[in-house]
PDB file of C-alpha atoms and ligand atoms in Angstrom:
ATOM      1  CA  MET A   1     -15.754 -37.122 -10.849  1.00 56.00           C
ATOM      2  CA  THR A   2     -15.508 -38.320  -7.717  1.00 54.00           C
ATOM      3  CA  ASP A   3     -11.156 -37.367  -7.809  1.00 73.00           C
ATOM      4  CA  LYS A   4     -10.692 -34.154  -5.922  1.00 87.00           C
ATOM      5  CA  MET A   5      -9.008 -31.746  -7.849  1.00 95.00           C
ATOM      6  CA  THR A   6      -5.463 -31.138  -6.857  1.00 98.00           C
ATOM      7  CA  VAL A   7      -2.491 -28.536  -7.996  1.00 98.00           C
ATOM      8  CA  ALA A   8      -1.229 -30.077 -11.229  1.00 98.00           C
ATOM      9  CA  ASP A   9      -0.576 -28.309 -14.650  1.00 97.00           C
ATOM     10  CA  ASP A  10      -3.095 -26.325 -16.406  1.00 97.00           C
ATOM     11  CA  VAL A  11      -4.921 -25.445 -13.084  1.00 97.00           C
ATOM     12  CA  VAL A  12      -5.136 -21.940 -11.791  1.00 97.00           C
ATOM     13  CA  VAL A  13      -4.449 -22.015  -7.957  1.00 97.00           C
ATOM     14  CA  SER A  14      -5.380 -19.579  -5.543  1.00 97.00           C
ATOM     15  CA  ILE A  15      -2.955 -19.224  -2.940  1.00 97.00           C
ATOM     16  CA  ASP A  16      -2.972 -17.107   0.450  1.00 97.00           C
ATOM     17  CA  TYR A  17       0.734 -17.052   1.562  1.00 97.00           C
ATOM     18  CA  THR A  18       3.142 -14.997   3.599  1.00 97.00           C
ATOM     19  CA  LEU A  19       6.269 -14.683   2.541  1.00 97.00           C
ATOM     20  CA  THR A  20       9.498 -13.797   5.163  1.00 97.00           C
ATOM     21  CA  LEU A  21      12.980 -14.142   5.363  1.00 96.00           C
ATOM     22  CA  ASP A  22      15.165 -15.764   7.609  1.00 95.00           C
ATOM     23  CA  ASP A  23      15.561 -13.143   9.977  1.00 95.00           C
ATOM     24  CA  GLY A  24      11.641 -13.079  10.216  1.00 95.00           C
ATOM     25  CA  THR A  25      11.010  -9.780   7.821  1.00 95.00           C
ATOM     26  CA  GLU A  26       7.711  -9.927   6.232  1.00 97.00           C
ATOM     27  CA  ILE A  27       8.373  -9.298   2.407  1.00 93.00           C
ATOM     28  CA  ASP A  28       4.604 -10.135   1.188  1.00 94.00           C
ATOM     29  CA  THR A  29       1.607 -11.586   2.258  1.00 96.00           C
ATOM     30  CA  SER A  30      -2.055 -11.742   0.773  1.00 95.00           C
ATOM     31  CA  ARG A  31      -3.376 -11.281   4.107  1.00 93.00           C
ATOM     32  CA  GLY A  32      -6.671  -8.865   4.078  1.00 93.00           C
ATOM     33  CA  GLN A  33      -6.345  -9.186   0.088  1.00 94.00           C
ATOM     34  CA  GLU A  34      -8.049 -11.910  -2.258  1.00 93.00           C
ATOM     35  CA  PRO A  35      -6.077 -14.901  -2.968  1.00 95.00           C
ATOM     36  CA  LEU A  36      -3.589 -14.994  -5.360  1.00 95.00           C
ATOM     37  CA  ALA A  37      -4.929 -16.652  -8.446  1.00 95.00           C
ATOM     38  CA  TYR A  38      -1.866 -17.890 -11.156  1.00 96.00           C
ATOM     39  CA  LEU A  39      -1.588 -20.553 -13.743  1.00 97.00           C
ATOM     40  CA  HIS A  40       0.177 -23.423 -12.297  1.00 97.00           C
ATOM     41  CA  GLY A  41       3.419 -24.784 -14.433  1.00 97.00           C
ATOM     42  CA  HIS A  42       3.825 -21.850 -16.868  1.00 95.00           C
ATOM     43  CA  GLY A  43       6.770 -20.483 -14.762  1.00 92.00           C
ATOM     44  CA  GLN A  44       4.437 -18.124 -12.708  1.00 93.00           C
ATOM     45  CA  LEU A  45       5.950 -18.557  -9.747  1.00 93.00           C
ATOM     46  CA  ILE A  46       9.287 -18.939  -8.699  1.00 91.00           C
ATOM     47  CA  PRO A  47      10.419 -22.530  -9.655  1.00 90.00           C
ATOM     48  CA  GLY A  48      11.098 -23.513  -6.063  1.00 93.00           C
ATOM     49  CA  LEU A  49       7.366 -22.920  -4.655  1.00 96.00           C
ATOM     50  CA  GLU A  50       6.053 -24.356  -8.089  1.00 96.00           C
ATOM     51  CA  ARG A  51       7.464 -27.464  -7.674  1.00 96.00           C
ATOM     52  CA  GLU A  52       6.306 -28.039  -4.020  1.00 97.00           C
ATOM     53  CA  LEU A  53       2.594 -27.239  -4.578  1.00 98.00           C
ATOM     54  CA  TYR A  54       1.910 -30.109  -6.877  1.00 98.00           C
ATOM     55  CA  GLY A  55      -0.710 -32.388  -5.309  1.00 97.00           C
ATOM     56  CA  MET A  56      -2.060 -29.921  -2.754  1.00 98.00           C
ATOM     57  CA  GLU A  57      -5.926 -29.812  -2.029  1.00 98.00           C
ATOM     58  CA  VAL A  58      -8.142 -26.929  -1.375  1.00 97.00           C
ATOM     59  CA  GLY A  59      -7.593 -26.513   2.517  1.00 97.00           C
ATOM     60  CA  ASP A  60      -3.765 -28.026   2.503  1.00 98.00           C
ATOM     61  CA  SER A  61      -1.245 -25.434   4.138  1.00 98.00           C
ATOM     62  CA  LYS A  62       2.445 -26.202   3.810  1.00 97.00           C
ATOM     63  CA  LYS A  63       5.717 -24.178   4.556  1.00 98.00           C
ATOM     64  CA  VAL A  64       8.068 -23.905   2.012  1.00 97.00           C
ATOM     65  CA  SER A  65      11.924 -22.679   2.148  1.00 97.00           C
ATOM     66  CA  VAL A  66      13.256 -21.843  -1.192  1.00 96.00           C
ATOM     67  CA  ALA A  67      17.019 -21.577  -1.380  1.00 95.00           C
ATOM     68  CA  PRO A  68      18.179 -18.590  -3.331  1.00 94.00           C
ATOM     69  CA  ALA A  69      19.360 -21.140  -6.230  1.00 92.00           C
ATOM     70  CA  ASP A  70      15.516 -21.756  -6.648  1.00 92.00           C
ATOM     71  CA  GLY A  71      14.369 -18.452  -6.131  1.00 91.00           C
ATOM     72  CA  TYR A  72      15.764 -14.903  -7.096  1.00 90.00           C
ATOM     73  CA  GLY A  73      19.173 -16.521  -7.147  1.00 91.00           C
ATOM     74  CA  ASP A  74      22.424 -15.500  -5.716  1.00 93.00           C
ATOM     75  CA  VAL A  75      24.366 -11.911  -4.953  1.00 93.00           C
ATOM     76  CA  ASP A  76      26.422 -11.578  -8.366  1.00 93.00           C
ATOM     77  CA  PRO A  77      29.186  -9.460  -7.363  1.00 92.00           C
ATOM     78  CA  ASN A  78      29.214  -8.377 -11.166  1.00 93.00           C
ATOM     79  CA  ALA A  79      26.341  -7.252 -10.986  1.00 92.00           C
ATOM     80  CA  VAL A  80      27.321  -3.815  -9.097  1.00 94.00           C
ATOM     81  CA  GLN A  81      28.231  -1.340 -11.360  1.00 94.00           C
ATOM     82  CA  LEU A  82      29.662   2.114 -11.551  1.00 95.00           C
ATOM     83  CA  LEU A  83      28.302   4.573 -14.010  1.00 93.00           C
ATOM     84  CA  SER A  84      29.678   7.578 -15.072  1.00 94.00           C
ATOM     85  CA  HIS A  85      27.588  10.438 -13.976  1.00 93.00           C
ATOM     86  CA  ASP A  86      27.063  11.243 -17.513  1.00 92.00           C
ATOM     87  CA  VAL A  87      24.323   8.890 -17.763  1.00 88.00           C
ATOM     88  CA  PHE A  88      22.232  10.578 -15.503  1.00 90.00           C
ATOM     89  CA  PRO A  89      20.226  13.221 -16.235  1.00 87.00           C
ATOM     90  CA  ASP A  90      21.777  16.650 -14.005  1.00 86.00           C
ATOM     91  CA  ASP A  91      17.614  17.229 -12.388  1.00 89.00           C
ATOM     92  CA  LEU A  92      17.913  13.494 -10.815  1.00 87.00           C
ATOM     93  CA  ALA A  93      18.606  13.854  -6.879  1.00 90.00           C
ATOM     94  CA  LEU A  94      20.182  10.715  -6.659  1.00 92.00           C
ATOM     95  CA  GLU A  95      20.427   9.327  -3.408  1.00 95.00           C
ATOM     96  CA  PRO A  96      21.793   5.708  -1.885  1.00 95.00           C
ATOM     97  CA  GLY A  97      18.839   3.046  -1.493  1.00 94.00           C
ATOM     98  CA  MET A  98      17.358   4.753  -4.317  1.00 94.00           C
ATOM     99  CA  ARG A  99      15.217   2.680  -6.499  1.00 93.00           C
ATOM    100  CA  LEU A 100      16.081   3.526 -10.566  1.00 92.00           C
ATOM    101  CA  GLN A 101      14.177   2.170 -13.423  1.00 90.00           C
ATOM    102  CA  MET A 102      17.251   1.215 -15.981  1.00 84.00           C
ATOM    103  CA  ALA A 103      17.394  -0.272 -19.497  1.00 83.00           C
ATOM    104  CA  THR A 104      19.787  -2.939 -20.912  1.00 80.00           C
ATOM    105  CA  PRO A 105      21.004  -1.671 -24.524  1.00 82.00           C
ATOM    106  CA  GLU A 106      18.321  -3.878 -26.141  1.00 87.00           C
ATOM    107  CA  GLY A 107      15.546  -1.821 -24.254  1.00 86.00           C
ATOM    108  CA  HIS A 108      14.805  -4.499 -21.388  1.00 85.00           C
ATOM    109  CA  PRO A 109      13.642  -2.902 -18.243  1.00 85.00           C
ATOM    110  CA  LEU A 110      16.206  -3.482 -15.514  1.00 85.00           C
ATOM    111  CA  GLU A 111      15.666  -1.966 -11.833  1.00 89.00           C
ATOM    112  CA  ALA A 112      18.796  -0.800  -9.928  1.00 93.00           C
ATOM    113  CA  VAL A 113      19.839   0.466  -6.689  1.00 94.00           C
ATOM    114  CA  VAL A 114      22.043   3.285  -5.687  1.00 96.00           C
ATOM    115  CA  LYS A 115      24.292   2.066  -3.566  1.00 95.00           C
ATOM    116  CA  GLU A 116      27.076   4.203  -3.349  1.00 96.00           C
ATOM    117  CA  ILE A 117      27.948   8.102  -5.125  1.00 95.00           C
ATOM    118  CA  ARG A 118      31.611   8.584  -5.625  1.00 96.00           C
ATOM    119  CA  ASP A 119      33.286  11.208  -7.385  1.00 94.00           C
ATOM    120  CA  GLU A 120      33.671   9.042 -10.589  1.00 95.00           C
ATOM    121  CA  GLY A 121      30.581   7.809 -10.737  1.00 95.00           C
ATOM    122  CA  VAL A 122      27.189   6.288  -9.280  1.00 95.00           C
ATOM    123  CA  LEU A 123      27.740   2.522  -7.642  1.00 96.00           C
ATOM    124  CA  LEU A 124      24.205   0.618  -8.926  1.00 95.00           C
ATOM    125  CA  ASP A 125      23.351  -2.467  -7.626  1.00 95.00           C
ATOM    126  CA  PHE A 126      21.821  -4.578 -10.406  1.00 92.00           C
ATOM    127  CA  ASN A 127      20.937  -7.566  -8.769  1.00 92.00           C
ATOM    128  CA  HIS A 128      17.259  -8.583  -7.651  1.00 89.00           C
ATOM    129  CA  PRO A 129      16.310  -7.464  -4.297  1.00 86.00           C
ATOM    130  CA  LEU A 130      15.588 -10.594  -2.768  1.00 91.00           C
ATOM    131  CA  ALA A 131      19.391 -12.421  -4.398  1.00 93.00           C
ATOM    132  CA  GLY A 132      21.123 -14.222  -1.871  1.00 94.00           C
ATOM    133  CA  GLU A 133      17.819 -14.300   0.371  1.00 95.00           C
ATOM    134  CA  THR A 134      16.258 -17.623   1.658  1.00 97.00           C
ATOM    135  CA  LEU A 135      12.516 -17.091   0.871  1.00 96.00           C
ATOM    136  CA  ASN A 136      10.193 -19.246   3.444  1.00 98.00           C
ATOM    137  CA  PHE A 137       6.296 -19.189   1.928  1.00 97.00           C
ATOM    138  CA  ASP A 138       3.687 -20.070   4.354  1.00 98.00           C
ATOM    139  CA  VAL A 139       1.069 -21.242   1.857  1.00 98.00           C
ATOM    140  CA  SER A 140      -2.283 -22.344   1.594  1.00 98.00           C
ATOM    141  CA  ILE A 141      -4.678 -23.441  -1.014  1.00 98.00           C
ATOM    142  CA  ALA A 142      -7.531 -21.401  -1.689  1.00 97.00           C
ATOM    143  CA  ALA A 143      -9.205 -22.822  -4.735  1.00 97.00           C
ATOM    144  CA  LEU A 144      -8.604 -24.893  -7.706  1.00 97.00           C
ATOM    145  CA  ARG A 145     -10.275 -24.405 -11.117  1.00 96.00           C
ATOM    146  CA  PRO A 146      -9.445 -25.872 -15.128  1.00 96.00           C
ATOM    147  CA  ALA A 147      -8.119 -22.935 -16.497  1.00 96.00           C
ATOM    148  CA  THR A 148      -9.863 -21.666 -19.498  1.00 96.00           C
ATOM    149  CA  ASP A 149      -8.673 -22.317 -22.899  1.00 96.00           C
ATOM    150  CA  GLU A 150      -8.025 -18.475 -23.266  1.00 95.00           C
ATOM    151  CA  GLU A 151      -5.636 -18.435 -19.877  1.00 95.00           C
ATOM    152  CA  LEU A 152      -3.867 -21.557 -21.232  1.00 96.00           C
ATOM    153  CA  ALA A 153      -3.222 -19.484 -24.190  1.00 95.00           C
ATOM    154  CA  HIS A 154      -2.146 -16.470 -22.722  1.00 94.00           C
ATOM    155  CA  GLY A 155       0.080 -18.361 -20.239  1.00 94.00           C
ATOM    156  CA  HIS A 156      -1.364 -16.924 -16.761  1.00 94.00           C
ATOM    157  CA  ALA A 157      -4.378 -16.848 -14.878  1.00 94.00           C
ATOM    158  CA  HIS A 158      -7.379 -14.303 -15.562  1.00 92.00           C
ATOM    159  CA  GLY A 159      -9.167 -12.797 -12.635  1.00 79.00           C
ATOM    160  CA  ALA A 160     -12.789 -12.713 -12.171  1.00 65.00           C
ATOM    161  CA  HIS A 161     -13.122  -9.288 -13.382  1.00 59.00           C
ATOM    162  CA  GLY A 162     -10.675  -9.920 -16.799  1.00 58.00           C
ATOM    163  CA  HIS A 163      -7.655  -7.921 -16.827  1.00 60.00           C
ATOM    164  CA  GLY A 164      -7.797  -6.077 -19.950  1.00 54.00           C
ATOM    165  CA  HIS A 165      -6.663  -7.912 -22.730  1.00 57.00           C
TER     166      HIS A 165
HETATM  167 ZN1   ZN B   1      -4.545 -12.876 -20.149  1.00 80.34          ZN
END
């Protein structure tokens, strides 16, 4: 095998990255930490980023701008809802900007942000905090290796120290 390995489906890719918004706010970075290892082609990254990394080699870097539609979606006005005060425990001191862990009727976890507290209820925003934002990634490929059978079966990468299952 003389072919250089490139980013492709079923490859474990380690990336160094910095994520900023259009206004320059830095949301996330791997700087100063281990690179992020993920299994390519299994939906572990947002689609608009994963698609742009195909074919890259170790040492390559790229700036990728991901529109909301390929990131966390547009802001959905219907995802802002007024919930009755009865829904919340009496001893919970709600404040605007507070993040709450809620659940759907089926029991799926759902994060919401308190927007406003009104006499008639609490206005919650169920949009993803990054909905409506263009995501600007500065990515470089730190390492590539074939996935193990176990990783392919699980659909995600396992770290050097395992992850407990
Ligand atoms: Zn696993």
